Short mmCIF file of C-alpha atoms and ligand atoms in Angstrom, two decimals:
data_model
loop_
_atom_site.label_atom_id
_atom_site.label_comp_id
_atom_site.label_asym_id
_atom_site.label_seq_id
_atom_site.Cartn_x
_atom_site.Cartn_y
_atom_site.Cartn_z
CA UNK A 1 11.85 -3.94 30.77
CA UNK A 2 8.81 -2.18 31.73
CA UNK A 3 5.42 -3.75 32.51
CA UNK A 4 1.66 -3.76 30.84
CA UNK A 5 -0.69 -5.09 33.14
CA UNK A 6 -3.76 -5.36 31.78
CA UNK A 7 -7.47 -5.64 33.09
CA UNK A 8 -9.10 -9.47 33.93
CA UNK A 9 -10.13 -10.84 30.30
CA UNK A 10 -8.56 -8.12 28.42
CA UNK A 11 -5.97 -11.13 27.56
CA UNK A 12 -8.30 -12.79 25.47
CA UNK A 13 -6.94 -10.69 22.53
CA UNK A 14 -3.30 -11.37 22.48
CA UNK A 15 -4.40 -15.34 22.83
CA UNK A 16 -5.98 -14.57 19.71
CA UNK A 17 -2.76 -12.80 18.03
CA UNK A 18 -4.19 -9.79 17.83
CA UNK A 19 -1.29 -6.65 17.22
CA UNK A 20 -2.94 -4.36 18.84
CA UNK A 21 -3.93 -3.34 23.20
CA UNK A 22 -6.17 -0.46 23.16
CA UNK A 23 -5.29 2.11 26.37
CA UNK A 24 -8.75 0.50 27.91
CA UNK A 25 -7.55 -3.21 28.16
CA UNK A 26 -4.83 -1.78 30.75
CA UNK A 27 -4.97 -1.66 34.23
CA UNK A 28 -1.25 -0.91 34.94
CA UNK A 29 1.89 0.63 33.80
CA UNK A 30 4.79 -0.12 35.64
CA UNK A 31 7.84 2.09 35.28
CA UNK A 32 6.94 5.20 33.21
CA UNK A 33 7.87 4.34 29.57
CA UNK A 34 8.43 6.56 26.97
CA UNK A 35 7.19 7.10 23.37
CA UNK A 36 8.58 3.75 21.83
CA UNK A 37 10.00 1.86 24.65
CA UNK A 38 10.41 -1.60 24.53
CA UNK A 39 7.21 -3.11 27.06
CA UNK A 40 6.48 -6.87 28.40
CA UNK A 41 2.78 -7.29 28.51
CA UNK A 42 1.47 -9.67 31.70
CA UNK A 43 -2.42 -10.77 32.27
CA UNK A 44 -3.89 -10.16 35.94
CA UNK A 45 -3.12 -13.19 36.81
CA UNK A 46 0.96 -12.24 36.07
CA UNK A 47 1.27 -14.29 33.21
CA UNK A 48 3.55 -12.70 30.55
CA UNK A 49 2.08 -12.57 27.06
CA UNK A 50 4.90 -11.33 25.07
CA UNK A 51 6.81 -8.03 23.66
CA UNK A 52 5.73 -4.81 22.32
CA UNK A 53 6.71 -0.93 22.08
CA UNK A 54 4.87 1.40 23.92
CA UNK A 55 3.35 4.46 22.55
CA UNK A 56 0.75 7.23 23.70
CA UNK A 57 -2.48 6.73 22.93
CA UNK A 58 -5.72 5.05 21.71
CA UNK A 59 -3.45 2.19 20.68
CA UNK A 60 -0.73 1.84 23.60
CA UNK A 61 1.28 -1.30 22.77
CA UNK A 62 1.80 -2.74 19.18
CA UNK A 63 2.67 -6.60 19.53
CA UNK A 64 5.89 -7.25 18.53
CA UNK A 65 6.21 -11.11 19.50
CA UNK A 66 3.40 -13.31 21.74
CA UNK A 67 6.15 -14.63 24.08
CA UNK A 68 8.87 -13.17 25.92
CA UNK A 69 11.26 -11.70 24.03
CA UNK A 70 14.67 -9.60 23.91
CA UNK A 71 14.25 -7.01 21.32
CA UNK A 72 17.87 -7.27 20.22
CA UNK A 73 19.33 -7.74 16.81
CA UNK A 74 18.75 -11.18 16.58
CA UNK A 75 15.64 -10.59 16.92
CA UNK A 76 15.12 -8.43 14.21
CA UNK A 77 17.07 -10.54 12.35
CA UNK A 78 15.26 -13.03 12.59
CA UNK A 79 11.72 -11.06 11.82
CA UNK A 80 13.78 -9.76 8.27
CA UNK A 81 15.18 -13.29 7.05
CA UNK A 82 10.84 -14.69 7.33
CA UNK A 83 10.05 -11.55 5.75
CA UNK A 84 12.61 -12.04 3.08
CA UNK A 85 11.62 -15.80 2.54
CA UNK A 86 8.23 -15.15 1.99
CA UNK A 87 9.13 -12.59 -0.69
CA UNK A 88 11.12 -16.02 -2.32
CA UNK A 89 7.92 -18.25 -2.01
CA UNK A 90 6.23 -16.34 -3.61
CA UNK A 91 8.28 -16.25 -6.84
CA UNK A 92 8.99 -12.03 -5.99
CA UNK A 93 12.65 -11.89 -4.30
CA UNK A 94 15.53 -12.49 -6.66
CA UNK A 95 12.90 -14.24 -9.46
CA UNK A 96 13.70 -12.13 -12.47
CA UNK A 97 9.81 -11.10 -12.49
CA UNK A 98 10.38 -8.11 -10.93
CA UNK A 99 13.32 -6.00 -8.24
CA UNK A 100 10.31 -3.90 -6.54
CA UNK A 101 8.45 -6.04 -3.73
CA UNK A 102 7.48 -5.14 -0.21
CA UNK A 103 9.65 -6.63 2.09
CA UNK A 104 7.78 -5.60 5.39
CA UNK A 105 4.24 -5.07 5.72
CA UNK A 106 3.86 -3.85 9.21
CA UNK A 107 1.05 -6.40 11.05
CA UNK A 108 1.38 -8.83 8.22
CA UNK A 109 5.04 -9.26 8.57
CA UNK A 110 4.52 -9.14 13.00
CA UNK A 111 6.49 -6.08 12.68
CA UNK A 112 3.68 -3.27 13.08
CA UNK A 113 4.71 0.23 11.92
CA UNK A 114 7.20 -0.55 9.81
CA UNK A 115 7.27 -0.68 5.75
CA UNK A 116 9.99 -1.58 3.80
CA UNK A 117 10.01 -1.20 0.27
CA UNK A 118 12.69 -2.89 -1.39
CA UNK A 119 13.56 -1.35 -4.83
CA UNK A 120 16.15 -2.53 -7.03
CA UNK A 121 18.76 -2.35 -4.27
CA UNK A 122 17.46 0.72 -2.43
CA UNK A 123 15.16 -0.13 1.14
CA UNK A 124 13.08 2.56 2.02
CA UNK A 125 11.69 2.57 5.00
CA UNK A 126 8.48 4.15 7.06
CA UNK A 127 8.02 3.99 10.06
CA UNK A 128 4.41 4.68 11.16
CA UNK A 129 5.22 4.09 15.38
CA UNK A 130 7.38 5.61 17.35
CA UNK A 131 9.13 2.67 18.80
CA UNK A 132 10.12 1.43 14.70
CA UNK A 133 11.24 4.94 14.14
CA UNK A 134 13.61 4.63 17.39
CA UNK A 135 15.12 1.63 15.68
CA UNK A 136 15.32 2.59 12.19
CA UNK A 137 19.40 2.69 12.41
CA UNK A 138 19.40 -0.80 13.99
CA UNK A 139 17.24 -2.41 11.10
CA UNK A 140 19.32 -0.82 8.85
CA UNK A 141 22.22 -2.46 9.69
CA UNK A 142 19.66 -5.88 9.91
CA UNK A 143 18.76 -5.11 6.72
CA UNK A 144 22.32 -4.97 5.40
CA UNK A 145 23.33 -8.46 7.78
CA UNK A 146 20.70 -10.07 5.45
CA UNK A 147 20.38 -9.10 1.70
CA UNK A 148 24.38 -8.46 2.01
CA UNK A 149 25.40 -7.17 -1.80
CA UNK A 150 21.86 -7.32 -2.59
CA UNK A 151 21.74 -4.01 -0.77
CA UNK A 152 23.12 -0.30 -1.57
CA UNK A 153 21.18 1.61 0.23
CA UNK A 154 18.84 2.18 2.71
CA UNK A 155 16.76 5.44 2.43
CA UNK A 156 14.24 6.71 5.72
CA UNK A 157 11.12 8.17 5.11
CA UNK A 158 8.82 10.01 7.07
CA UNK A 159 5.40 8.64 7.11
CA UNK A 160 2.92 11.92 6.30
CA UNK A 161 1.72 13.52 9.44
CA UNK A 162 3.64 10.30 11.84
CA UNK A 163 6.65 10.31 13.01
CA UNK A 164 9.53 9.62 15.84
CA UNK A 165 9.94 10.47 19.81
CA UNK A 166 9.18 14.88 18.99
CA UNK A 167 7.23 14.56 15.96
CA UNK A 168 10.10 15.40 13.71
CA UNK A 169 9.84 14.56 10.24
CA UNK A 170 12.73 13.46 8.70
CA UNK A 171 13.95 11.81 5.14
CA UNK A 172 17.68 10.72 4.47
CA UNK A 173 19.87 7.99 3.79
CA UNK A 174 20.87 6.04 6.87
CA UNK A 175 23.36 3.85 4.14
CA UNK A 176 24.54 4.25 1.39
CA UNK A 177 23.06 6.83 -0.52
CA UNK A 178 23.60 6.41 -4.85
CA UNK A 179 20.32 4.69 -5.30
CA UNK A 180 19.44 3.00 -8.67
CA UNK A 181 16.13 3.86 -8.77
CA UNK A 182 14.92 2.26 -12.39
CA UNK A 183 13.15 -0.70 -11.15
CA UNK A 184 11.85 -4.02 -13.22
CA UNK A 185 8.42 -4.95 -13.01
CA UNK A 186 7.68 -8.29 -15.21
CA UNK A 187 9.92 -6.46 -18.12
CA UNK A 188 8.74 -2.89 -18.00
CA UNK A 189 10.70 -0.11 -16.25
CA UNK A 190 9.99 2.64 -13.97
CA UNK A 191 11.74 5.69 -13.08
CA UNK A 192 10.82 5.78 -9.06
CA UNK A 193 11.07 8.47 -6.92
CA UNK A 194 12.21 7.52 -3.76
CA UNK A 195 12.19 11.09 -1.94
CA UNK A 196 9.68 13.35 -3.63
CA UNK A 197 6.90 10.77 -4.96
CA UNK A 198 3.59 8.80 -2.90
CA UNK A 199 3.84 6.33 -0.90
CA UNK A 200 7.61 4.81 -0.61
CA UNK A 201 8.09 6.45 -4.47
CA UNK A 202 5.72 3.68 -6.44
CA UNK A 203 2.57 1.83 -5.97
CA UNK A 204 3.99 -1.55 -5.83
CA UNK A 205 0.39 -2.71 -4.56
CA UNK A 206 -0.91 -2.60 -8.18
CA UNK A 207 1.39 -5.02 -9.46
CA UNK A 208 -0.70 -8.23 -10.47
CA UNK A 209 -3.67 -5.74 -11.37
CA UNK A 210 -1.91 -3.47 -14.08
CA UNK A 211 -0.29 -7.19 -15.29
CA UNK A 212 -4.28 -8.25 -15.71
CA UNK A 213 -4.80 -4.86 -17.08
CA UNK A 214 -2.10 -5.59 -20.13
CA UNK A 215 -4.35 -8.95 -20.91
CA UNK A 216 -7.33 -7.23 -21.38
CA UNK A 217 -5.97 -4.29 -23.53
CA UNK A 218 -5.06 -5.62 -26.95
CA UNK A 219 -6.75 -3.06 -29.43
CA UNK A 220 -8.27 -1.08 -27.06
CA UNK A 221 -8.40 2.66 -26.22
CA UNK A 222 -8.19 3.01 -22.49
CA UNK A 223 -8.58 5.99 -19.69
CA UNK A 224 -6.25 5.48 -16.92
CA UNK A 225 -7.46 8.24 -14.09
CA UNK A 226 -5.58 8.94 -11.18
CA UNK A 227 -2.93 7.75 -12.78
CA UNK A 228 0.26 9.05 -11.03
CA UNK A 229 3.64 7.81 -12.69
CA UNK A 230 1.88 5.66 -15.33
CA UNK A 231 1.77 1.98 -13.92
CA UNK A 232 -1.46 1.18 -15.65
CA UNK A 233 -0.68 3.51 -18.67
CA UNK A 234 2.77 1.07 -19.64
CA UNK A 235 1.23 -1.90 -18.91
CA UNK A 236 -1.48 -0.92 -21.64
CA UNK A 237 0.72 0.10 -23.88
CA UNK A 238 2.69 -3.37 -24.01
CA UNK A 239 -0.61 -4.76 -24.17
CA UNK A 240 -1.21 -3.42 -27.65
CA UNK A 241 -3.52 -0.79 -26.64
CA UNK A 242 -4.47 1.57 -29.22
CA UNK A 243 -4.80 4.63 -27.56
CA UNK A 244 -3.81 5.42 -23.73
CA UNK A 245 -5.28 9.17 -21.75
CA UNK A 246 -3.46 9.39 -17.98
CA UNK A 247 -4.73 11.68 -16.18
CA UNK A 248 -3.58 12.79 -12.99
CA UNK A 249 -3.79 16.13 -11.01
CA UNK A 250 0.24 16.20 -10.12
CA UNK A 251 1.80 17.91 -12.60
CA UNK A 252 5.28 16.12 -11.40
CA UNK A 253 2.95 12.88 -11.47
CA UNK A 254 2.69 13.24 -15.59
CA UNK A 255 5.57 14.66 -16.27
CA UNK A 256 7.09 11.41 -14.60
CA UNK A 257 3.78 9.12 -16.41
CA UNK A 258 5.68 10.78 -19.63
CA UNK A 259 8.92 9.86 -18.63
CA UNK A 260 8.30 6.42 -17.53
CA UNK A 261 6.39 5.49 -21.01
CA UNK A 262 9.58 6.95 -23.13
CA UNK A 263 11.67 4.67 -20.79
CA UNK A 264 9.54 1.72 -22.61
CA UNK A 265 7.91 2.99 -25.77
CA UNK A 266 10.83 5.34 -26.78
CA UNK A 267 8.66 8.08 -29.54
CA UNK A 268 4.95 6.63 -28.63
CA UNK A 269 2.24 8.03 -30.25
CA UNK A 270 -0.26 6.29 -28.50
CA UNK A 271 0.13 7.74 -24.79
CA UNK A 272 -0.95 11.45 -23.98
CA UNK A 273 -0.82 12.78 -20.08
CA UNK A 274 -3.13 15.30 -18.88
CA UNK A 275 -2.48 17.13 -15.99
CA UNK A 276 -6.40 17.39 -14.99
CA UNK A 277 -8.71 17.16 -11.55
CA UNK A 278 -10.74 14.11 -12.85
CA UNK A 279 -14.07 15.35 -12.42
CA UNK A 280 -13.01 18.18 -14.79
CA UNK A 281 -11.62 15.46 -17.45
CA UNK A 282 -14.87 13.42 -17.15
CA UNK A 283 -17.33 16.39 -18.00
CA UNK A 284 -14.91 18.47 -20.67
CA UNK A 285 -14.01 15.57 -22.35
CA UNK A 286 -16.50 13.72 -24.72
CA UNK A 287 -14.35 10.16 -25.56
CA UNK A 288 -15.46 6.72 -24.83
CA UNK A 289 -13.18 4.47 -24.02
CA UNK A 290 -12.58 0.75 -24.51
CA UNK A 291 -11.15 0.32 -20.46
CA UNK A 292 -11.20 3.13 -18.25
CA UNK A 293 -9.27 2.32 -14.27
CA UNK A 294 -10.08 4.42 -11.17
CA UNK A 295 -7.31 4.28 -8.98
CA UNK A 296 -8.38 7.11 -6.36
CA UNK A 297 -6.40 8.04 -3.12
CA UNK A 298 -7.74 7.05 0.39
CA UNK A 299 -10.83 9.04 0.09
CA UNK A 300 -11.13 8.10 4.08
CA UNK A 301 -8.16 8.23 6.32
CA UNK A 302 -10.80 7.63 9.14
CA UNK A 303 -13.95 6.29 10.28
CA UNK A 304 -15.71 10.07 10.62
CA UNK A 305 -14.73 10.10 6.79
CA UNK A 306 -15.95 7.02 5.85
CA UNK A 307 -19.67 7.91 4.54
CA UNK A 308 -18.49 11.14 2.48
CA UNK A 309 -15.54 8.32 0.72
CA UNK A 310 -17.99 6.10 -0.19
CA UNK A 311 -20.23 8.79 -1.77
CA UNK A 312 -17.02 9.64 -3.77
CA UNK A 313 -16.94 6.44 -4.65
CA UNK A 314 -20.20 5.93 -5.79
CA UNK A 315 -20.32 9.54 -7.76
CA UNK A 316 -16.86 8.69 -9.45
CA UNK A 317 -18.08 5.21 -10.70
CA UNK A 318 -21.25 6.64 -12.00
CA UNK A 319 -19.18 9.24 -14.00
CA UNK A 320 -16.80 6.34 -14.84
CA UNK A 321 -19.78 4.13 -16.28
CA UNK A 322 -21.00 6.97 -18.93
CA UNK A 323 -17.13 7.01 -20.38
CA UNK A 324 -17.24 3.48 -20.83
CA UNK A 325 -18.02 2.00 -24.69
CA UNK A 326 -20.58 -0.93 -24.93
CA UNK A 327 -18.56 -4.42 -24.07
CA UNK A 328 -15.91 -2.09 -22.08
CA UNK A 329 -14.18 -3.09 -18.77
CA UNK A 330 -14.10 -1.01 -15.67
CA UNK A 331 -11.11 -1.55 -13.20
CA UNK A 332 -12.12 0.34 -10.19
CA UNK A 333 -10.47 0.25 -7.07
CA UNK A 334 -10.09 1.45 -3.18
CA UNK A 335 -7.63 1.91 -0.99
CA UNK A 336 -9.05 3.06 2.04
CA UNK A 337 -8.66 0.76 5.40
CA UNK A 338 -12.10 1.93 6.65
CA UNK A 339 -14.19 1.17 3.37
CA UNK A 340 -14.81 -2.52 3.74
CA UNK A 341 -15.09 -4.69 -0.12
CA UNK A 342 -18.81 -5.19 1.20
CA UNK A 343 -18.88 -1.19 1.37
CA UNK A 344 -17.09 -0.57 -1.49
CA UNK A 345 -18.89 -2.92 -3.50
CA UNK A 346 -22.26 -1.70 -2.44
CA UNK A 347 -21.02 2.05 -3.65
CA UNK A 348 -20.04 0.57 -7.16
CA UNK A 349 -23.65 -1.26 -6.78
CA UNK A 350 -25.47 2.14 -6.45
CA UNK A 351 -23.19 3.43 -9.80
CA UNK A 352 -24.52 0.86 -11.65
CA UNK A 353 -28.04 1.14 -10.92
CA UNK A 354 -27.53 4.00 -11.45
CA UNK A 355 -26.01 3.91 -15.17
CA UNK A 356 -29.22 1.56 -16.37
CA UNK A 357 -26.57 -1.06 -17.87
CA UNK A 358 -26.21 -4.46 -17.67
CA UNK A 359 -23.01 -4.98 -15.90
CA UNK A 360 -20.69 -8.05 -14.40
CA UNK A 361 -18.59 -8.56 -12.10
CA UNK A 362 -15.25 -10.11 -14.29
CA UNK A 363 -12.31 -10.02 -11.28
CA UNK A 364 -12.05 -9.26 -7.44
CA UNK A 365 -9.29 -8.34 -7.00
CA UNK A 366 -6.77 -7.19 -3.90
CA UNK A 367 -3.26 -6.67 -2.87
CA UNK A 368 -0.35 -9.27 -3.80
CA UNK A 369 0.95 -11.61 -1.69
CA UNK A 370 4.06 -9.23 -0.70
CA UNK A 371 1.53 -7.19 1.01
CA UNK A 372 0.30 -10.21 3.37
CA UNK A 373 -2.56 -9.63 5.71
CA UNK A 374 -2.45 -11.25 9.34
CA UNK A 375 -5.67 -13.27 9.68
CA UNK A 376 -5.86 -12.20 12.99
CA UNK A 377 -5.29 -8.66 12.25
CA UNK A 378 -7.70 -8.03 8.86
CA UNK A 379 -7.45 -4.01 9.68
CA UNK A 380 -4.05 -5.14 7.45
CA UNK A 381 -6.42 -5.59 4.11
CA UNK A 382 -6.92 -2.15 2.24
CA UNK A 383 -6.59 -2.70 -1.75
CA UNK A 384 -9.60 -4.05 -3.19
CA UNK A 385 -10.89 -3.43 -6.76
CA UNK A 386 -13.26 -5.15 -9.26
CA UNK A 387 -13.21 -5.35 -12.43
CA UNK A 388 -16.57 -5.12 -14.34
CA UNK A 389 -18.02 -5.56 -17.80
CA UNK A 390 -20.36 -2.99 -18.90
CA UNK A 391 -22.86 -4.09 -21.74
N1 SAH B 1 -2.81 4.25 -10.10
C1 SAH B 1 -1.56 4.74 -9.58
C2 SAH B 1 -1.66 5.23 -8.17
C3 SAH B 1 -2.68 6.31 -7.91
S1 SAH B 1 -2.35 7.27 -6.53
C4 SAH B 1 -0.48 3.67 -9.78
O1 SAH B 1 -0.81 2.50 -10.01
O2 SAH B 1 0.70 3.99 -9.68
C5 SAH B 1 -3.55 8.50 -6.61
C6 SAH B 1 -3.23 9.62 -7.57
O3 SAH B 1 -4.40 10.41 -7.69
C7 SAH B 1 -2.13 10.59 -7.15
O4 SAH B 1 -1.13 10.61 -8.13
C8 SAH B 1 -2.83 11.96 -7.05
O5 SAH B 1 -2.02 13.02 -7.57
C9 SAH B 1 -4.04 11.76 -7.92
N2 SAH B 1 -5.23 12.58 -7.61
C10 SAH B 1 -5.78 12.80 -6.39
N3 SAH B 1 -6.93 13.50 -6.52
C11 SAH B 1 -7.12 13.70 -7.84
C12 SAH B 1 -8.13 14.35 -8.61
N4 SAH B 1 -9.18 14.90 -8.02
N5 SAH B 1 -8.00 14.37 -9.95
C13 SAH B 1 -6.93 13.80 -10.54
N6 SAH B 1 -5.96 13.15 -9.88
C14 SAH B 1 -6.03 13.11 -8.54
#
């Protein structure tokens, strides 16, 4: 295998289990690896400090395990039978609560650059590295060694703007291929769609937050924005909501928010979609509502972005806060990796000054326990959201 030599003290790091060696902790490369190889990483003083794959870049090797290690199989094996167990703990794989759980979350499963979504028999797969992109065949077959008849199919897709050894994009089935793609979540369905929709087809992030949502919506008339295929919108509705709005500004996003509350509520008369920018919605529209939920996308997919995010943040709160009936509940969230919850908070801080009301902070909330975050790695914790009263 080839060698990582890095600088005096630069070690200090992987003793602390960190994924990641930055292109200025080395002082050697040994061999000239390509995009993805398999590297060993040694200290200056030629101790080796475990596995990784190599790539080009500001971040060169991506830990794969902190002691010497044959990236075989087994291996792998082994990484997707921990992965799966933790899924059992906690109460997710094979409970009955739901067939849609992550079973790989990059860093917080010590696989970084790899998601798999597991969804009623379908994997789908992202690889956001090039060395879990080379390997995406070999997992498969891993994946099939382990869940067995649990498994149909495994479906690849391409992470937007990463991808393998040329930059190729590419989406497929590397098993299989007749996915089931109805999923299960604690009783409601969900049409997912595992090749054309966000993320790996469904934001299985939100779980535990649209279940607290349901709680809270008895009676109530709420505004789900940014509400791609309806999660929050069905979880309302069984609830006992009184009225539901989705708004979202995919038009395949509400057509499938429609489909997905027929699936559940066959003939509703509560739920309308409305294929709308939200800042548009907010101003032509003069409801209140009981509950409104900001879901946005990453407003920041970097640092550089990070200020003009959380001004988007703090405008779309303010805007949210105006909608929001006396005694009303606002579930606002982020997903961004560079907005810290101190950050985030203090833009939903400035909203709320902002709207003159008395509000409190109900819930903090963040993403399930499929989603894990390595403590030595907390780049891995993105979701965050509070939920607020607003008097
Ligand atoms: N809450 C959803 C996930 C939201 S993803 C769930 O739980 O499943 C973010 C969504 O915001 C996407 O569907 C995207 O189409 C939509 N979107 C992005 N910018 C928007 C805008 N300005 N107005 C309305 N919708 C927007």
């Amino acid at each position: 295998m080839q060698k990582i030599i890095l600088k005096p003290g630069k070690e200090q790091s992987i003793y602390r289990f960190h994924p990641w060696i930055f292109s200025g902790a080395i002082k050697t490369i040994t061999g000239n690896p390509r995009e993805g190889d398999p590297v060993e990483i040694f200290s200056s003083a030629d101790e080796c400090l475990g596995t990784g794959h190599f790539q080009q870049g500001s971040i060169t090797v991506r830990m794969l395990s902190f002691k010497p290690a044959k990236l075989d199989s087994t291996f792998w094996k082994g990484k997707i039978i921990n992965a799966l167990e933790l899924r059992k703990v906690c109460n997710l794989a094979g409970s009955g609560h739901t067939d849609a759980y992550r079973l790989v979350n990059a860093e917080g499963d010590g696989m970084p650059g790899m998601i798999i979504d597991f969804y009623n028999g379908t994997a789908v797969m992202q690889a956001h590295a090039p060395g879990m992109y080379m390997i995406r065949n070999q997992l498969a077959e891993v994946l099939k060694d382990v869940l067995k008849e649990d498994l149909t199919s495994v479906y690849y897709r391409s992470a937007p703007g990463a991808a393998g050894r040329n930059g190729r994009q590419e989406n497929g089935y590397l098993t299989g291929g007749e996915s089931r793609t109805i999923i299960t979540e604690y009783g409601h369905k969900f049409s997912v769609d595992l090749e054309g929709g966000q993320k790996t087809g469904f934001f299985i992030d939100q779980r535990e937050n649209r279940k607290l949502l349901m709680d809270y919506s008895q009676g109530k008339k709420v505004l789900n924005m940014f509400g791609y295929t309806g999660g929050f919108s069905v979880y309302a509705l069984s609830g006992g909501a009184s009225l539901v709005d989705t708004v979202d500004s995919s038009a395949k996003a509400v057509e499938k928010a429609h489909e997905n509350v027929e699936l559940n509520f066959p003939s509703d008369k509560h739920h309308k979609a409305y294929c709308a920018d939200v800042f548009d919605f907010f101003r032509e529209q003069g409801n209140v509502y009981d509950i409104v939920i900001l879901d946005p996308p990453a407003f920041a997919k970097g640092m550089k972005a990070r200020n003009n995010a959380l001004q988007a943040y703090r405008r779309l709160n303010t805007k949210a806060l105006e909608k929001i009936s006396p005694g009303g509940l606002l579930f606002t969230f982020s997903c961004s990796q560079v907005v810290s919850k101190e950050q985030f908070r203090q833009a939903v801080y400035s909203a709320a000054l902002q709207s003159e009301r008395e509000i409190r902070v109900l819930h903090q909330l963040s993403q399930p326990a499929d989603h894990p975050v390595s403590i030595y790695h907390p780049e891995g914790e993105y979701l965050k959201g509070l939920v607020l009263q607003v008097l």
